[in-house]
């Protein structure tokens, strides 16, 4: 699949995600080798020129929470969600995804998740997975979270483990501490992030189980990542507290059906207004998870499937409606998730990094998407 062509890109602007004094990127094979201005390859050099004069090049987005094999099923078998396709991913400006299981770990398995992740990778994007599901103890491939991290290249953490939710396994504090410990040590041994990605529900416990781990173990807060923190205003306040203690919180771009939900772009602005650094917030889509809708009698009346498009849309709204500086807004979907997930070649347009490039026009419409040097969209 890899292609060793060298390409010289000429754009209108390059956001690294910082706006840099450069318009050109030289890409050889899968990597960026040079960023600058006015490079003229000597005549006869095998360099393909790609010119997008009005285009703004930004790092391809990283979506840290995607049900790539389809989630859902919480309203019965009719509510099982479909798998995601590469076309859906890249047409949303996303070049890296982390796949996960959700509520259903009976008819969905880490083995098929791993196979799907490998398939996405072979189709040109970059894909990883969390091992586990809502359940505690977590479902694994080789017997433990630690072993999976060490032995399976694509496993970069555990998740999404459910807390404070009626669908969770109602885990005891010591069980969660043990998962965090397994993930931390597995991450250390394998040189990976080893984070635990926590699905946080509506329950009154909120983020208490995570504060418990931080207060009662030596595990750093950065090893624990709560998601769906924009589910309601109270949880968002807890997320602000979590960030104030040094953590990173993830907001979900998919529209929660619940009345108190805060749209992701507004949640990011709220957290920043409460003192959060722009580097401590991330956004993910929860794509291909479901939202079954029930009537007053509890009958299933409809089901919506979360789409990865929401990540792109919320990011645009963060800038266009929320007035966030484009460079800060970019960090939320590029450098921040890359740092949390320890993806050292991702999230920036700089020499040595993977050539994952999303190209926008000045109105922030997506024009092209390149993944590891290959054009996959536009
Ligand atoms: Zn979830």
mmCIF file of C-alpha atoms and ligand atoms in Angstrom:
data_model
loop_
_atom_site.group_PDB
_atom_site.id
_atom_site.type_symbol
_atom_site.label_atom_id
_atom_site.label_comp_id
_atom_site.label_asym_id
_atom_site.label_seq_id
_atom_site.Cartn_x
_atom_site.Cartn_y
_atom_site.Cartn_z
ATOM 1 C CA UNK A 1 0.000 0.000 0.000
ATOM 2 C CA UNK A 2 2.805 2.418 0.695
ATOM 3 C CA UNK A 3 3.990 4.541 -2.135
ATOM 4 C CA UNK A 4 7.470 6.004 -2.329
ATOM 5 C CA UNK A 5 6.604 8.986 -4.545
ATOM 6 C CA UNK A 6 7.969 12.366 -3.478
ATOM 7 C CA UNK A 7 5.473 15.196 -3.687
ATOM 8 C CA UNK A 8 5.983 18.914 -3.308
ATOM 9 C CA UNK A 9 2.792 20.512 -2.013
ATOM 10 C CA UNK A 10 2.167 24.221 -2.474
ATOM 11 C CA UNK A 11 -0.583 25.627 -0.296
ATOM 12 C CA UNK A 12 -1.862 29.073 0.588
ATOM 13 C CA UNK A 13 -1.189 28.546 4.291
ATOM 14 C CA UNK A 14 0.234 25.875 6.558
ATOM 15 C CA UNK A 15 -1.083 25.395 10.081
ATOM 16 C CA UNK A 16 1.340 23.220 11.932
ATOM 17 C CA UNK A 17 -1.196 23.667 13.927
ATOM 18 C CA UNK A 18 0.559 26.969 14.583
ATOM 19 C CA UNK A 19 0.342 29.168 11.489
ATOM 20 C CA UNK A 20 3.903 28.940 10.179
ATOM 21 C CA UNK A 21 5.783 31.074 7.732
ATOM 22 C CA UNK A 22 5.637 28.398 5.054
ATOM 23 C CA UNK A 23 3.478 27.391 2.135
ATOM 24 C CA UNK A 24 5.220 24.244 0.950
ATOM 25 C CA UNK A 25 5.555 20.713 2.227
ATOM 26 C CA UNK A 26 7.873 18.116 0.741
ATOM 27 C CA UNK A 27 6.559 14.620 1.335
ATOM 28 C CA UNK A 28 8.496 11.483 0.478
ATOM 29 C CA UNK A 29 6.575 8.254 0.816
ATOM 30 C CA UNK A 30 4.576 8.448 4.024
ATOM 31 C CA UNK A 31 6.523 11.223 5.746
ATOM 32 C CA UNK A 32 6.922 14.957 5.663
ATOM 33 C CA UNK A 33 10.595 15.711 5.091
ATOM 34 C CA UNK A 34 10.613 19.480 4.743
ATOM 35 C CA UNK A 35 8.361 22.456 5.458
ATOM 36 C CA UNK A 36 9.205 25.867 4.005
ATOM 37 C CA UNK A 37 8.799 28.212 1.117
ATOM 38 C CA UNK A 38 9.887 28.361 -2.508
ATOM 39 C CA UNK A 39 11.660 25.021 -2.830
ATOM 40 C CA UNK A 40 12.502 24.280 -6.463
ATOM 41 C CA UNK A 41 13.542 20.689 -6.989
ATOM 42 C CA UNK A 42 16.422 20.414 -9.469
ATOM 43 C CA UNK A 43 15.253 19.597 -13.020
ATOM 44 C CA UNK A 44 14.854 15.900 -13.572
ATOM 45 C CA UNK A 45 14.170 15.088 -9.937
ATOM 46 C CA UNK A 46 11.237 12.721 -9.566
ATOM 47 C CA UNK A 47 9.035 15.064 -7.589
ATOM 48 C CA UNK A 48 5.338 15.417 -8.297
ATOM 49 C CA UNK A 49 3.968 18.925 -7.806
ATOM 50 C CA UNK A 50 0.610 19.288 -6.007
ATOM 51 C CA UNK A 51 -0.657 22.864 -6.010
ATOM 52 C CA UNK A 52 -3.652 24.026 -3.975
ATOM 53 C CA UNK A 53 -2.978 27.775 -4.033
ATOM 54 C CA UNK A 54 -5.906 28.899 -1.862
ATOM 55 C CA UNK A 55 -5.779 25.844 0.360
ATOM 56 C CA UNK A 56 -5.038 25.817 4.054
ATOM 57 C CA UNK A 57 -3.135 22.700 5.080
ATOM 58 C CA UNK A 58 -3.735 21.423 8.601
ATOM 59 C CA UNK A 59 -2.816 18.152 10.296
ATOM 60 C CA UNK A 60 -5.356 15.386 9.659
ATOM 61 C CA UNK A 61 -7.752 15.060 12.580
ATOM 62 C CA UNK A 62 -7.431 12.348 15.212
ATOM 63 C CA UNK A 63 -10.677 10.865 16.499
ATOM 64 C CA UNK A 64 -10.026 9.016 19.751
ATOM 65 C CA UNK A 65 -13.411 7.326 20.101
ATOM 66 C CA UNK A 66 -15.014 5.544 17.150
ATOM 67 C CA UNK A 67 -17.121 2.398 17.207
ATOM 68 C CA UNK A 68 -15.488 1.214 14.005
ATOM 69 C CA UNK A 69 -17.230 -2.164 14.083
ATOM 70 C CA UNK A 70 -20.556 -0.512 14.982
ATOM 71 C CA UNK A 71 -21.871 0.036 18.479
ATOM 72 C CA UNK A 72 -25.375 0.208 19.798
ATOM 73 C CA UNK A 73 -27.761 -2.625 20.354
ATOM 74 C CA UNK A 74 -29.095 -1.093 23.564
ATOM 75 C CA UNK A 75 -32.615 -1.053 22.143
ATOM 76 C CA UNK A 76 -32.403 -4.684 21.048
ATOM 77 C CA UNK A 77 -30.981 -6.237 17.940
ATOM 78 C CA UNK A 78 -32.772 -3.786 15.657
ATOM 79 C CA UNK A 79 -30.582 -1.007 17.071
ATOM 80 C CA UNK A 80 -27.213 -2.481 16.167
ATOM 81 C CA UNK A 81 -25.191 0.132 14.322
ATOM 82 C CA UNK A 82 -23.240 -0.523 11.124
ATOM 83 C CA UNK A 83 -19.467 -0.552 10.729
ATOM 84 C CA UNK A 84 -17.757 2.606 9.617
ATOM 85 C CA UNK A 85 -16.131 2.953 6.179
ATOM 86 C CA UNK A 86 -12.864 4.621 5.234
ATOM 87 C CA UNK A 87 -14.811 7.022 3.011
ATOM 88 C CA UNK A 88 -16.843 8.253 5.985
ATOM 89 C CA UNK A 89 -13.666 8.760 7.999
ATOM 90 C CA UNK A 90 -11.579 10.631 5.448
ATOM 91 C CA UNK A 91 -14.445 12.756 4.129
ATOM 92 C CA UNK A 92 -14.606 14.196 7.648
ATOM 93 C CA UNK A 93 -10.958 15.247 7.651
ATOM 94 C CA UNK A 94 -9.999 12.401 9.987
ATOM 95 C CA UNK A 95 -6.809 10.459 9.274
ATOM 96 C CA UNK A 96 -6.368 8.576 12.569
ATOM 97 C CA UNK A 97 -9.019 6.770 14.607
ATOM 98 C CA UNK A 98 -9.074 4.768 17.798
ATOM 99 C CA UNK A 99 -11.685 2.019 17.667
ATOM 100 C CA UNK A 100 -13.577 0.748 20.679
ATOM 101 C CA UNK A 101 -16.359 -1.520 21.818
ATOM 102 C CA UNK A 102 -19.225 -0.191 23.904
ATOM 103 C CA UNK A 103 -22.120 -1.749 25.785
ATOM 104 C CA UNK A 104 -22.235 -4.898 23.696
ATOM 105 C CA UNK A 105 -19.297 -7.201 24.303
ATOM 106 C CA UNK A 106 -21.338 -10.350 23.770
ATOM 107 C CA UNK A 107 -21.901 -10.093 20.027
ATOM 108 C CA UNK A 108 -19.013 -7.648 19.436
ATOM 109 C CA UNK A 109 -15.494 -8.783 20.187
ATOM 110 C CA UNK A 110 -12.011 -7.364 20.561
ATOM 111 C CA UNK A 111 -10.876 -9.850 17.903
ATOM 112 C CA UNK A 112 -13.200 -8.413 15.255
ATOM 113 C CA UNK A 113 -12.292 -4.900 16.408
ATOM 114 C CA UNK A 114 -8.621 -5.718 15.841
ATOM 115 C CA UNK A 115 -9.406 -7.114 12.391
ATOM 116 C CA UNK A 116 -11.363 -3.979 11.465
ATOM 117 C CA UNK A 117 -8.552 -1.736 12.704
ATOM 118 C CA UNK A 118 -6.075 -3.661 10.549
ATOM 119 C CA UNK A 119 -8.428 -3.400 7.584
ATOM 120 C CA UNK A 120 -8.743 0.392 7.976
ATOM 121 C CA UNK A 121 -4.977 0.632 8.178
ATOM 122 C CA UNK A 122 -4.585 -1.349 4.956
ATOM 123 C CA UNK A 123 -7.027 1.016 3.276
ATOM 124 C CA UNK A 124 -4.674 3.880 4.028
ATOM 125 C CA UNK A 125 -5.665 5.590 7.269
ATOM 126 C CA UNK A 126 -4.082 5.033 10.678
ATOM 127 C CA UNK A 127 -6.111 3.060 13.203
ATOM 128 C CA UNK A 128 -5.639 1.811 16.744
ATOM 129 C CA UNK A 129 -7.922 0.342 19.388
ATOM 130 C CA UNK A 130 -8.704 0.302 23.067
ATOM 131 C CA UNK A 131 -9.129 -3.119 24.546
ATOM 132 C CA UNK A 132 -12.167 -3.676 26.736
ATOM 133 C CA UNK A 133 -15.749 -2.468 26.612
ATOM 134 C CA UNK A 134 -18.155 -1.047 29.194
ATOM 135 C CA UNK A 135 -17.533 -4.175 31.281
ATOM 136 C CA UNK A 136 -15.347 -4.756 34.301
ATOM 137 C CA UNK A 137 -13.257 -6.857 34.286
ATOM 138 C CA UNK A 138 -12.443 -5.789 30.725
ATOM 139 C CA UNK A 139 -12.742 -8.152 27.787
ATOM 140 C CA UNK A 140 -9.273 -8.706 26.364
ATOM 141 C CA UNK A 141 -7.465 -10.523 23.579
ATOM 142 C CA UNK A 142 -4.747 -12.312 25.522
ATOM 143 C CA UNK A 143 -6.025 -12.439 29.096
ATOM 144 C CA UNK A 144 -5.189 -9.025 30.522
ATOM 145 C CA UNK A 145 -5.047 -5.358 29.576
ATOM 146 C CA UNK A 146 -1.334 -5.381 30.331
ATOM 147 C CA UNK A 147 -0.607 -8.362 28.073
ATOM 148 C CA UNK A 148 -2.705 -6.902 25.239
ATOM 149 C CA UNK A 149 -0.787 -3.642 25.392
ATOM 150 C CA UNK A 150 2.549 -5.412 25.331
ATOM 151 C CA UNK A 151 1.721 -8.072 22.755
ATOM 152 C CA UNK A 152 -0.716 -6.461 20.311
ATOM 153 C CA UNK A 153 0.690 -3.568 18.285
ATOM 154 C CA UNK A 154 -2.688 -1.915 17.679
ATOM 155 C CA UNK A 155 -3.785 -1.791 21.328
ATOM 156 C CA UNK A 156 -2.886 1.595 22.843
ATOM 157 C CA UNK A 157 -5.082 1.659 25.922
ATOM 158 C CA UNK A 158 -8.166 0.284 27.636
ATOM 159 C CA UNK A 159 -11.712 1.470 27.133
ATOM 160 C CA UNK A 160 -14.342 2.530 26.975
ATOM 161 C CA UNK A 161 -14.837 1.408 30.575
ATOM 162 C CA UNK A 162 -18.220 2.652 31.824
ATOM 163 C CA UNK A 163 -18.593 4.506 35.116
ATOM 164 C CA UNK A 164 -21.526 6.337 36.710
ATOM 165 C CA UNK A 165 -23.910 4.736 34.233
ATOM 166 C CA UNK A 166 -26.845 2.335 34.511
ATOM 167 C CA UNK A 167 -25.213 0.290 31.761
ATOM 168 C CA UNK A 168 -21.879 0.006 33.566
ATOM 169 C CA UNK A 169 -20.741 -3.126 35.410
ATOM 170 C CA UNK A 170 -21.112 -1.117 38.655
ATOM 171 C CA UNK A 171 -17.372 -1.538 39.260
ATOM 172 C CA UNK A 172 -15.844 -1.324 42.703
ATOM 173 C CA UNK A 173 -13.087 1.262 43.222
ATOM 174 C CA UNK A 174 -10.385 -1.403 43.567
ATOM 175 C CA UNK A 175 -11.391 -2.913 40.219
ATOM 176 C CA UNK A 176 -10.939 0.396 38.434
ATOM 177 C CA UNK A 177 -7.627 1.015 40.178
ATOM 178 C CA UNK A 178 -6.439 -2.372 38.956
ATOM 179 C CA UNK A 179 -7.407 -1.618 35.344
ATOM 180 C CA UNK A 180 -5.564 1.692 35.514
ATOM 181 C CA UNK A 181 -2.528 -0.073 36.962
ATOM 182 C CA UNK A 182 -2.592 -2.718 34.227
ATOM 183 C CA UNK A 183 -2.865 -0.082 31.533
ATOM 184 C CA UNK A 184 -0.093 2.034 33.001
ATOM 185 C CA UNK A 185 2.396 -0.816 33.293
ATOM 186 C CA UNK A 186 1.394 -2.288 29.920
ATOM 187 C CA UNK A 187 1.923 1.136 28.367
ATOM 188 C CA UNK A 188 5.317 1.495 29.991
ATOM 189 C CA UNK A 189 6.496 -1.926 28.834
ATOM 190 C CA UNK A 190 5.322 -1.360 25.264
ATOM 191 C CA UNK A 191 6.188 2.332 24.908
ATOM 192 C CA UNK A 192 2.533 3.206 24.364
ATOM 193 C CA UNK A 193 0.118 5.582 26.023
ATOM 194 C CA UNK A 194 -1.534 2.951 28.221
ATOM 195 C CA UNK A 195 -4.414 5.260 29.038
ATOM 196 C CA UNK A 196 -7.834 4.218 30.248
ATOM 197 C CA UNK A 197 -10.644 5.870 28.306
ATOM 198 C CA UNK A 198 -13.723 6.137 30.557
ATOM 199 C CA UNK A 199 -17.298 6.399 29.336
ATOM 200 C CA UNK A 200 -19.006 8.611 31.934
ATOM 201 C CA UNK A 201 -22.778 8.334 32.251
ATOM 202 C CA UNK A 202 -25.483 10.429 33.875
ATOM 203 C CA UNK A 203 -25.077 8.859 37.324
ATOM 204 C CA UNK A 204 -24.624 11.037 40.396
ATOM 205 C CA UNK A 205 -21.129 9.610 40.929
ATOM 206 C CA UNK A 206 -19.814 11.582 37.957
ATOM 207 C CA UNK A 207 -16.030 11.584 37.907
ATOM 208 C CA UNK A 208 -15.692 10.410 41.531
ATOM 209 C CA UNK A 209 -14.316 7.007 40.479
ATOM 210 C CA UNK A 210 -11.468 8.773 38.644
ATOM 211 C CA UNK A 211 -10.704 11.130 41.530
ATOM 212 C CA UNK A 212 -10.618 8.003 43.710
ATOM 213 C CA UNK A 213 -7.896 6.456 41.538
ATOM 214 C CA UNK A 214 -5.867 9.664 41.629
ATOM 215 C CA UNK A 215 -6.303 10.074 45.397
ATOM 216 C CA UNK A 216 -5.585 6.477 46.354
ATOM 217 C CA UNK A 217 -2.856 5.368 43.965
ATOM 218 C CA UNK A 218 0.370 6.711 42.499
ATOM 219 C CA UNK A 219 -1.093 6.568 38.985
ATOM 220 C CA UNK A 220 -0.867 9.985 37.305
ATOM 221 C CA UNK A 221 -4.122 11.678 36.381
ATOM 222 C CA UNK A 222 -2.941 11.852 32.760
ATOM 223 C CA UNK A 223 -3.412 8.082 32.522
ATOM 224 C CA UNK A 224 -7.186 8.489 32.898
ATOM 225 C CA UNK A 225 -9.318 10.132 30.219
ATOM 226 C CA UNK A 226 -13.031 10.732 30.841
ATOM 227 C CA UNK A 227 -15.239 11.171 27.787
ATOM 228 C CA UNK A 228 -18.817 12.418 27.241
ATOM 229 C CA UNK A 229 -18.150 15.121 29.870
ATOM 230 C CA UNK A 230 -20.475 17.486 27.980
ATOM 231 C CA UNK A 231 -23.389 15.168 28.736
ATOM 232 C CA UNK A 232 -24.715 17.757 31.208
ATOM 233 C CA UNK A 233 -23.644 20.956 32.934
ATOM 234 C CA UNK A 234 -22.823 19.264 36.244
ATOM 235 C CA UNK A 235 -20.464 16.766 34.634
ATOM 236 C CA UNK A 236 -18.845 19.572 32.675
ATOM 237 C CA UNK A 237 -18.056 21.345 35.960
ATOM 238 C CA UNK A 238 -16.482 18.157 37.254
ATOM 239 C CA UNK A 239 -14.407 17.990 34.093
ATOM 240 C CA UNK A 240 -13.165 21.520 34.795
ATOM 241 C CA UNK A 241 -12.074 20.281 38.236
ATOM 242 C CA UNK A 242 -10.428 17.238 36.692
ATOM 243 C CA UNK A 243 -8.482 19.451 34.293
ATOM 244 C CA UNK A 244 -7.506 21.806 37.120
ATOM 245 C CA UNK A 245 -5.789 18.824 38.738
ATOM 246 C CA UNK A 246 -3.756 18.202 35.589
ATOM 247 C CA UNK A 247 -6.031 15.854 33.665
ATOM 248 C CA UNK A 248 -7.316 15.955 30.103
ATOM 249 C CA UNK A 249 -11.047 15.681 29.394
ATOM 250 C CA UNK A 250 -12.724 14.611 26.174
ATOM 251 C CA UNK A 251 -16.000 16.029 24.883
ATOM 252 C CA UNK A 252 -18.251 14.173 22.478
ATOM 253 C CA UNK A 253 -19.301 15.893 19.272
ATOM 254 C CA UNK A 254 -22.252 13.631 18.704
ATOM 255 C CA UNK A 255 -25.489 15.304 19.836
ATOM 256 C CA UNK A 256 -26.615 13.626 23.044
ATOM 257 C CA UNK A 257 -30.385 13.243 23.016
ATOM 258 C CA UNK A 258 -30.557 14.352 26.662
ATOM 259 C CA UNK A 259 -31.924 17.846 27.348
ATOM 260 C CA UNK A 260 -28.984 19.048 29.495
ATOM 261 C CA UNK A 261 -26.309 18.210 26.953
ATOM 262 C CA UNK A 262 -23.851 20.935 25.995
ATOM 263 C CA UNK A 263 -22.733 20.962 22.338
ATOM 264 C CA UNK A 264 -19.076 19.970 22.097
ATOM 265 C CA UNK A 265 -17.835 23.271 20.721
ATOM 266 C CA UNK A 266 -19.589 25.198 23.500
ATOM 267 C CA UNK A 267 -18.275 22.740 26.083
ATOM 268 C CA UNK A 268 -14.698 23.357 24.938
ATOM 269 C CA UNK A 269 -15.186 27.120 25.221
ATOM 270 C CA UNK A 270 -16.769 26.672 28.633
ATOM 271 C CA UNK A 271 -13.866 24.588 29.926
ATOM 272 C CA UNK A 272 -11.387 27.148 28.624
ATOM 273 C CA UNK A 273 -13.382 29.946 30.260
ATOM 274 C CA UNK A 274 -13.152 27.971 33.517
ATOM 275 C CA UNK A 275 -9.369 28.040 33.298
ATOM 276 C CA UNK A 276 -8.595 24.904 31.285
ATOM 277 C CA UNK A 277 -5.564 25.120 29.070
ATOM 278 C CA UNK A 278 -6.289 24.565 25.378
ATOM 279 C CA UNK A 279 -3.870 21.639 25.607
ATOM 280 C CA UNK A 280 -6.049 19.771 28.141
ATOM 281 C CA UNK A 281 -9.203 19.338 26.077
ATOM 282 C CA UNK A 282 -9.954 16.962 23.222
ATOM 283 C CA UNK A 283 -12.986 16.172 21.052
ATOM 284 C CA UNK A 284 -14.101 12.800 19.712
ATOM 285 C CA UNK A 285 -17.154 11.702 17.756
ATOM 286 C CA UNK A 286 -18.425 8.457 19.371
ATOM 287 C CA UNK A 287 -19.205 7.654 15.755
ATOM 288 C CA UNK A 288 -21.254 4.569 14.877
ATOM 289 C CA UNK A 289 -22.538 4.357 18.407
ATOM 290 C CA UNK A 290 -26.297 4.508 18.746
ATOM 291 C CA UNK A 291 -28.830 6.603 20.439
ATOM 292 C CA UNK A 292 -32.066 4.660 20.712
ATOM 293 C CA UNK A 293 -35.074 6.892 21.307
ATOM 294 C CA UNK A 294 -37.939 5.584 23.408
ATOM 295 C CA UNK A 295 -41.461 6.877 23.933
ATOM 296 C CA UNK A 296 -43.087 7.367 27.339
ATOM 297 C CA UNK A 297 -44.045 3.690 27.427
ATOM 298 C CA UNK A 298 -40.476 2.678 26.839
ATOM 299 C CA UNK A 299 -41.083 1.530 23.282
ATOM 300 C CA UNK A 300 -38.337 2.030 20.776
ATOM 301 C CA UNK A 301 -39.455 4.763 18.407
ATOM 302 C CA UNK A 302 -36.277 5.524 16.583
ATOM 303 C CA UNK A 303 -32.557 5.223 16.510
ATOM 304 C CA UNK A 304 -29.931 7.663 15.498
ATOM 305 C CA UNK A 305 -26.440 6.594 14.613
ATOM 306 C CA UNK A 306 -23.614 8.914 15.606
ATOM 307 C CA UNK A 307 -21.525 10.050 12.659
ATOM 308 C CA UNK A 308 -17.886 10.987 12.431
ATOM 309 C CA UNK A 309 -18.944 14.037 10.432
ATOM 310 C CA UNK A 310 -19.885 15.638 13.754
ATOM 311 C CA UNK A 311 -16.206 16.005 14.646
ATOM 312 C CA UNK A 312 -15.585 18.168 11.597
ATOM 313 C CA UNK A 313 -18.811 20.097 12.115
ATOM 314 C CA UNK A 314 -18.159 20.873 15.786
ATOM 315 C CA UNK A 315 -14.616 21.870 15.011
ATOM 316 C CA UNK A 316 -15.856 24.313 12.383
ATOM 317 C CA UNK A 317 -18.467 25.693 14.767
ATOM 318 C CA UNK A 318 -15.821 26.134 17.455
ATOM 319 C CA UNK A 319 -14.029 28.513 15.083
ATOM 320 C CA UNK A 320 -16.854 30.027 13.035
ATOM 321 C CA UNK A 321 -19.509 30.422 15.722
ATOM 322 C CA UNK A 322 -17.459 30.217 18.903
ATOM 323 C CA UNK A 323 -14.730 32.527 17.647
ATOM 324 C CA UNK A 324 -11.950 30.209 18.858
ATOM 325 C CA UNK A 325 -8.553 30.951 17.327
ATOM 326 C CA UNK A 326 -8.045 28.435 14.539
ATOM 327 C CA UNK A 327 -4.672 27.383 15.920
ATOM 328 C CA UNK A 328 -6.127 26.558 19.350
ATOM 329 C CA UNK A 329 -9.155 24.839 17.871
ATOM 330 C CA UNK A 330 -6.836 22.691 15.765
ATOM 331 C CA UNK A 331 -4.954 21.507 18.847
ATOM 332 C CA UNK A 332 -8.173 20.009 20.208
ATOM 333 C CA UNK A 333 -8.318 17.535 17.297
ATOM 334 C CA UNK A 334 -4.605 17.163 16.433
ATOM 335 C CA UNK A 335 -1.734 17.742 18.873
ATOM 336 C CA UNK A 336 -3.784 17.119 22.015
ATOM 337 C CA UNK A 337 -5.125 13.687 21.091
ATOM 338 C CA UNK A 338 -1.684 12.822 19.659
ATOM 339 C CA UNK A 339 -0.119 13.655 23.035
ATOM 340 C CA UNK A 340 -2.761 11.820 25.070
ATOM 341 C CA UNK A 341 -2.496 8.754 22.845
ATOM 342 C CA UNK A 342 1.303 9.075 22.538
ATOM 343 C CA UNK A 343 1.204 9.035 18.742
ATOM 344 C CA UNK A 344 4.564 10.596 18.133
ATOM 345 C CA UNK A 345 4.297 10.916 14.352
ATOM 346 C CA UNK A 346 0.788 12.345 14.407
ATOM 347 C CA UNK A 347 -0.919 15.675 14.912
ATOM 348 C CA UNK A 348 1.612 18.078 13.377
ATOM 349 C CA UNK A 349 2.806 19.146 9.960
ATOM 350 C CA UNK A 350 6.546 19.081 10.548
ATOM 351 C CA UNK A 351 9.549 17.186 9.219
ATOM 352 C CA UNK A 352 9.573 13.586 10.406
ATOM 353 C CA UNK A 353 5.821 13.455 10.933
ATOM 354 C CA UNK A 354 3.420 11.304 8.960
ATOM 355 C CA UNK A 355 2.016 13.109 5.915
ATOM 356 C CA UNK A 356 -1.561 13.207 7.238
ATOM 357 C CA UNK A 357 -2.906 16.413 5.731
ATOM 358 C CA UNK A 358 -6.374 17.907 5.574
ATOM 359 C CA UNK A 359 -6.787 20.810 3.160
ATOM 360 C CA UNK A 360 -9.490 23.434 3.634
ATOM 361 C CA UNK A 361 -10.536 26.475 1.687
ATOM 362 C CA UNK A 362 -10.731 29.865 3.400
ATOM 363 C CA UNK A 363 -14.372 29.212 4.343
ATOM 364 C CA UNK A 364 -13.242 26.031 6.072
ATOM 365 C CA UNK A 365 -14.753 23.650 3.567
ATOM 366 C CA UNK A 366 -12.754 20.462 3.257
ATOM 367 C CA UNK A 367 -11.002 20.148 -0.113
ATOM 368 C CA UNK A 368 -8.629 17.190 0.173
ATOM 369 C CA UNK A 369 -7.394 14.600 2.642
ATOM 370 C CA UNK A 370 -4.025 12.862 2.432
ATOM 371 C CA UNK A 371 -3.164 9.956 4.690
ATOM 372 C CA UNK A 372 0.455 8.897 5.074
ATOM 373 C CA UNK A 373 1.255 10.567 1.766
ATOM 374 C CA UNK A 374 -1.656 9.144 -0.219
ATOM 375 C CA UNK A 375 -4.646 11.122 -1.381
ATOM 376 C CA UNK A 376 -7.725 9.418 -0.001
ATOM 377 C CA UNK A 377 -10.319 12.124 -0.484
ATOM 378 C CA UNK A 378 -11.011 15.150 -2.675
HETATM 379 ZN ZN1 LIG B 1 -19.496 5.953 25.535
#
